Amino acid sequence: MAKGTDNKEITADETLINRGRQIIIAYFHKMMANEAGAKEGTNIEHLHDMRVVSRRLREAMVNFAVCFPKKPFKKHYKQIKEITRTLGAVRDLDVLIARFEEAVPPLSDAEKFDVQTLIAYLQEKREETRKPMLALFEKLQAANFQKKFIRDFTNTSHIVLHQSPSTESCPQPDEKKNRKHLIAHARKILPAKAEKIYAWEHFIFNPANREELHKMRIAMKRLRYTMGFFDDIYKFRGFHNVIIRLQRQIGRIHDCDITLDLLTDYQRTHPHLESPGIATLIERTRKTREADYKAFLKRWEKLTKTQFRRKLFRRFLYPPIHKTSRRKKNYHGR
């Protein structure tokens, strides 16, 4: 059995395998359902959705790695990671273009010309960045990637591509036993993922620690995805909302950092341009980053005072007692 980074002491049983298979196959179908739109390229939301789901899929694979044979697992994980990375290069440009398009209306005519010139430059760059993405899709199709992925992650050979398997396709053990096994698994991986967030805490009080803030954001995202895999048991809603808010706050800071890097590099590589519009965007972005950073730090300090960390870890160890529901869990939330 393959082992994920947080699963070293976990042994797989039928309960874990069923849930892992269900989540992984469901996310895989949703990811591939966006492939045609991502390739076509006119609606940027298809590419965005495909990238987001690929991240969730990777996290699911890590958390349930122990349930599947090691060799095919490693190969498929590497392929999904390549999809995320290749989509990300295009998505970053989509975000920047949209950001600068929103900035145009209130600018002066001279500033508008500068920003519109920058947007045209980024649009050309986007078209070049799409080429490796399209080449990757062709390579995966030639390798029969979809069929092999489904074959290796499910025992159900007749599943149709782009359709999510129902929970009834996997035999379910006794519900009490099922819940007990899943809690045991969650108790091992959830605290470890939360600790990775707090490992970066001592860096956040210096606004210059860009890389550390970004890594904290990634750790939050991974914890949030993992919490979603067990939300039917733990009822994480309040905790989940707090983490989403923190992640988005750091995300806005990171977006500002990426924007500032792009703008300053553009200035450096286009010294022949006067670029008053670029200078205006740099100044506005710096002010936005400063405000976003202060808001994040204020929120973090408030949570520290209310002992959010202790409450979160306590919930990981002691899920709420509730009556078992017959309602089936749907793993297609974004």
XYZ file of C-alpha atoms in Angstrom:
334
model
C 0.000 0.000 0.000
C 1.199 3.498 -0.803
C 1.838 5.881 2.027
C 1.121 9.606 2.116
C 3.209 12.020 4.120
C 0.732 12.096 7.008
C -0.297 8.433 6.916
C 2.769 6.589 8.168
C 1.002 4.751 10.976
C -2.367 4.260 9.314
C -3.508 0.914 8.016
C -6.166 0.678 5.342
C -9.469 -1.104 5.905
C -12.596 -1.419 3.809
C -14.161 1.727 5.286
C -11.170 3.889 4.418
C -10.760 2.383 0.961
C -14.421 2.970 0.103
C -14.334 6.606 1.139
C -10.975 7.251 -0.496
C -12.132 5.686 -3.754
C -15.402 7.608 -3.712
C -13.780 11.011 -3.102
C -10.892 10.533 -5.532
C -13.029 9.274 -8.408
C -15.642 12.014 -7.863
C -13.020 14.776 -7.952
C -11.321 13.208 -10.951
C -14.565 13.261 -12.941
C -15.233 16.865 -12.004
C -11.705 17.885 -12.969
C -11.889 16.216 -16.372
C -15.357 17.640 -17.032
C -13.648 21.039 -17.331
C -10.974 19.879 -19.779
C -12.822 20.825 -22.973
C -13.565 24.339 -21.685
C -9.968 24.819 -20.524
C -8.678 23.774 -23.937
C -11.142 26.033 -25.770
C -10.016 28.958 -23.617
C -12.697 31.627 -24.053
C -14.314 31.148 -20.616
C -11.519 31.369 -18.048
C -13.708 29.824 -15.347
C -13.305 26.334 -16.858
C -9.554 26.492 -16.409
C -9.951 27.953 -12.931
C -12.380 25.221 -11.872
C -10.174 22.489 -13.307
C -7.164 23.803 -11.401
C -9.061 24.118 -8.110
C -10.433 20.585 -8.375
C -6.999 19.209 -9.299
C -5.701 20.614 -6.010
C -8.528 19.013 -4.057
C -7.892 15.760 -5.894
C -4.208 15.813 -4.984
C -5.023 16.415 -1.330
C -7.510 13.543 -1.373
C -4.880 11.290 -2.919
C -2.366 12.206 -0.211
C -4.858 11.603 2.582
C -5.985 8.223 1.271
C -2.695 7.097 -0.296
C -2.448 4.194 2.114
C -5.478 2.613 0.446
C -3.933 2.125 -2.987
C -0.985 0.295 -4.576
C 2.150 2.403 -4.459
C 3.452 2.231 -8.040
C 0.360 3.361 -9.996
C -0.491 5.835 -7.232
C 2.846 7.666 -7.567
C 2.519 7.833 -11.345
C -1.010 9.259 -11.235
C -0.153 11.736 -8.483
C 2.740 13.049 -10.561
C 0.409 13.500 -13.535
C -2.214 15.386 -11.509
C 0.505 17.611 -10.058
C 1.699 18.406 -13.584
C -1.856 19.337 -14.545
C -2.126 21.711 -11.570
C 1.208 23.346 -12.355
C 0.520 23.796 -16.070
C -2.962 25.202 -15.480
C -1.563 27.497 -12.793
C 0.779 29.250 -15.210
C -2.185 30.234 -17.395
C -4.463 31.037 -14.468
C -1.949 33.467 -12.951
C -2.032 35.489 -16.157
C -5.842 35.387 -16.260
C -5.943 36.861 -12.753
C -3.469 39.613 -13.606
C -5.279 40.556 -16.815
C -8.627 40.742 -15.001
C -7.079 42.800 -12.214
C -5.589 45.347 -14.607
C -8.771 45.545 -16.694
C -10.678 46.520 -13.538
C -8.070 49.190 -12.795
C -8.440 50.977 -16.165
C -11.691 53.057 -15.872
C -10.663 55.595 -13.191
C -7.235 56.299 -14.739
C -6.251 59.293 -16.830
C -5.958 58.861 -20.608
C -2.152 58.577 -20.446
C -2.348 56.043 -17.617
C -5.021 54.050 -19.443
C -2.786 53.736 -22.488
C 0.047 52.331 -20.338
C -2.177 49.778 -18.627
C -3.875 48.739 -21.863
C -0.419 48.217 -23.406
C 0.486 46.040 -20.426
C -2.738 44.037 -20.800
C -1.984 43.399 -24.481
C 1.512 42.210 -23.497
C 0.039 39.808 -20.917
C -2.549 38.488 -23.366
C 0.233 37.572 -25.812
C 2.120 35.926 -22.979
C -1.012 34.000 -22.030
C -1.324 32.544 -25.513
C 2.269 31.344 -25.324
C 1.664 29.859 -21.871
C -1.355 27.922 -23.138
C 0.813 25.935 -25.568
C 2.458 23.712 -22.895
C -0.987 23.161 -21.359
C -2.465 21.995 -24.653
C 0.578 19.799 -25.277
C 0.098 18.183 -21.868
C -3.552 17.413 -22.596
C -2.546 15.760 -25.875
C 0.138 13.714 -24.142
C -2.276 12.501 -21.471
C -4.894 11.611 -24.047
C -2.354 9.616 -26.053
C -1.363 7.747 -22.890
C -5.024 6.855 -22.153
C -4.701 8.726 -18.864
C -8.400 8.846 -17.901
C -9.088 5.153 -18.378
C -5.971 4.114 -16.465
C -6.677 6.484 -13.584
C -10.201 5.150 -13.100
C -9.023 1.570 -13.435
C -6.406 1.992 -10.726
C -8.619 3.840 -8.247
C -11.789 1.790 -8.439
C -12.817 -1.818 -8.714
C -15.846 -0.800 -10.776
C -14.759 -1.269 -14.379
C -17.924 0.099 -16.030
C -17.841 3.668 -14.640
C -18.538 6.188 -17.418
C -16.104 9.092 -17.849
C -17.222 12.508 -16.499
C -19.974 10.969 -14.374
C -19.703 10.782 -10.627
C -20.203 7.345 -9.099
C -23.013 7.153 -6.586
C -22.187 6.239 -3.034
C -24.213 3.087 -3.572
C -21.555 1.787 -5.988
C -19.296 1.119 -2.983
C -20.399 -1.435 -0.382
C -20.826 0.225 3.004
C -19.973 -1.467 6.293
C -21.929 -1.004 9.499
C -22.415 2.766 10.027
C -21.079 2.850 13.582
C -18.006 0.898 12.567
C -17.628 3.109 9.508
C -17.699 6.278 11.647
C -15.244 4.848 14.154
C -12.689 3.954 11.490
C -12.961 7.301 9.753
C -12.553 9.206 13.028
C -9.421 7.199 13.797
C -8.000 8.164 10.405
C -9.001 11.819 10.741
C -7.474 12.072 14.218
C -4.108 11.167 12.747
C -4.036 13.469 9.735
C -6.005 16.576 10.772
C -3.836 17.680 13.737
C -0.692 17.158 11.631
C -2.029 19.447 8.927
C -3.061 22.102 11.436
C 0.411 22.028 13.005
C 1.868 22.876 9.600
C -0.113 26.127 9.680
C 1.161 27.102 13.094
C 4.729 26.220 12.149
C 4.749 29.491 10.180
C 3.136 31.628 12.880
C 6.308 33.296 14.159
C 7.026 34.627 10.651
C 3.751 36.458 10.089
C 4.535 39.475 12.252
C 7.022 40.747 9.674
C 5.240 41.886 6.488
C 8.417 41.247 4.476
C 8.148 37.473 5.032
C 6.326 36.902 1.766
C 7.350 33.297 1.198
C 6.436 32.226 4.726
C 3.007 33.857 4.479
C 2.432 32.060 1.198
C 3.420 28.709 2.719
C 1.034 29.311 5.620
C -1.715 29.926 3.069
C -0.947 26.657 1.308
C -1.052 24.817 4.647
C -4.452 26.378 5.383
C -5.751 25.282 2.002
C -4.611 21.691 2.562
C -6.198 21.581 5.993
C -9.445 23.026 4.621
C -9.641 20.438 1.854
C -8.945 17.615 4.304
C -11.576 18.864 6.736
C -14.059 18.713 3.865
C -13.428 14.980 3.433
C -14.711 14.364 6.977
C -17.236 17.170 7.417
C -20.203 14.779 7.513
C -18.772 13.402 10.759
C -17.212 16.480 12.347
C -19.609 19.272 11.271
C -16.717 21.712 10.771
C -18.781 24.623 9.463
C -17.689 27.308 11.967
C -14.040 26.246 11.946
C -14.103 25.860 8.185
C -15.365 29.421 7.709
C -12.602 30.844 9.908
C -9.903 29.065 7.914
C -11.436 30.126 4.593
C -11.405 33.751 5.712
C -7.775 33.575 6.842
C -6.715 31.845 3.652
C -8.424 34.460 1.507
C -6.841 37.290 3.457
C -3.359 35.873 2.906
C -4.353 35.134 -0.687
C -5.029 38.812 -1.313
C -1.611 39.662 0.132
C -0.006 37.076 -2.156
C -1.893 38.455 -5.172
C -0.489 41.894 -4.401
C 3.029 40.459 -4.190
C 2.651 38.734 -7.567
C 1.233 41.933 -9.073
C 4.082 44.058 -7.718
C 6.650 41.599 -9.066
C 5.048 41.727 -12.496
C 4.769 45.515 -12.575
C 8.311 46.205 -11.398
C 9.704 43.633 -13.828
C 7.688 45.210 -16.639
C 9.143 48.611 -15.783
C 12.664 47.188 -15.749
C 12.323 45.388 -19.084
C 10.567 48.318 -20.830
C 12.769 51.279 -19.848
C 11.868 53.143 -23.054
C 8.297 53.655 -21.816
C 7.298 56.593 -19.601
C 4.624 54.411 -17.934
C 2.851 56.776 -15.520
C 0.002 54.250 -15.427
C 2.338 51.482 -14.273
C 3.711 53.727 -11.527
C 0.139 54.459 -10.401
C -0.687 50.741 -10.240
C 2.447 50.010 -8.217
C 1.565 52.666 -5.664
C -2.049 51.491 -5.363
C -1.030 47.846 -5.050
C 1.442 48.640 -2.276
C -1.259 50.461 -0.322
C -3.701 47.599 -0.858
C -1.140 45.062 0.354
C -0.428 47.096 3.472
C -4.138 47.301 4.315
C -4.695 43.586 3.622
C -1.723 42.619 5.769
C -2.942 44.710 8.698
C -6.432 43.199 8.408
C -5.014 39.667 8.406
C -2.780 40.332 11.411
C -5.666 41.877 13.339
C -7.829 38.832 12.595
C -5.065 36.416 13.599
C -4.453 38.180 16.911
C -8.180 38.161 17.679
C -8.358 34.415 17.061
C -5.325 33.883 19.268
C -7.048 35.709 22.130
C -10.149 33.544 21.759
C -8.023 30.344 21.796
C -9.079 29.254 18.333
C -6.137 26.865 18.057
C -7.064 24.956 21.196
C -10.708 24.732 20.120
C -9.739 23.491 16.662
C -7.505 20.718 17.968
C -10.127 19.722 20.505
C -12.670 19.287 17.715
C -10.221 17.066 15.810
C -9.965 14.755 18.815
C -13.607 14.880 19.872
C -16.106 15.115 17.004
C -19.660 16.064 18.002
C -22.071 13.300 18.899
C -24.991 13.276 16.508
C -27.537 10.874 15.148
C -26.440 9.102 12.007
C -28.109 10.504 8.926
C -29.100 8.541 5.874
C -28.214 11.505 3.724
C -25.315 10.673 1.449
C -22.281 12.932 1.323
C -21.645 14.773 -1.940
C -17.986 15.569 -2.592
C -18.589 17.923 -5.499
C -18.448 21.174 -3.566
C -15.966 23.635 -4.981
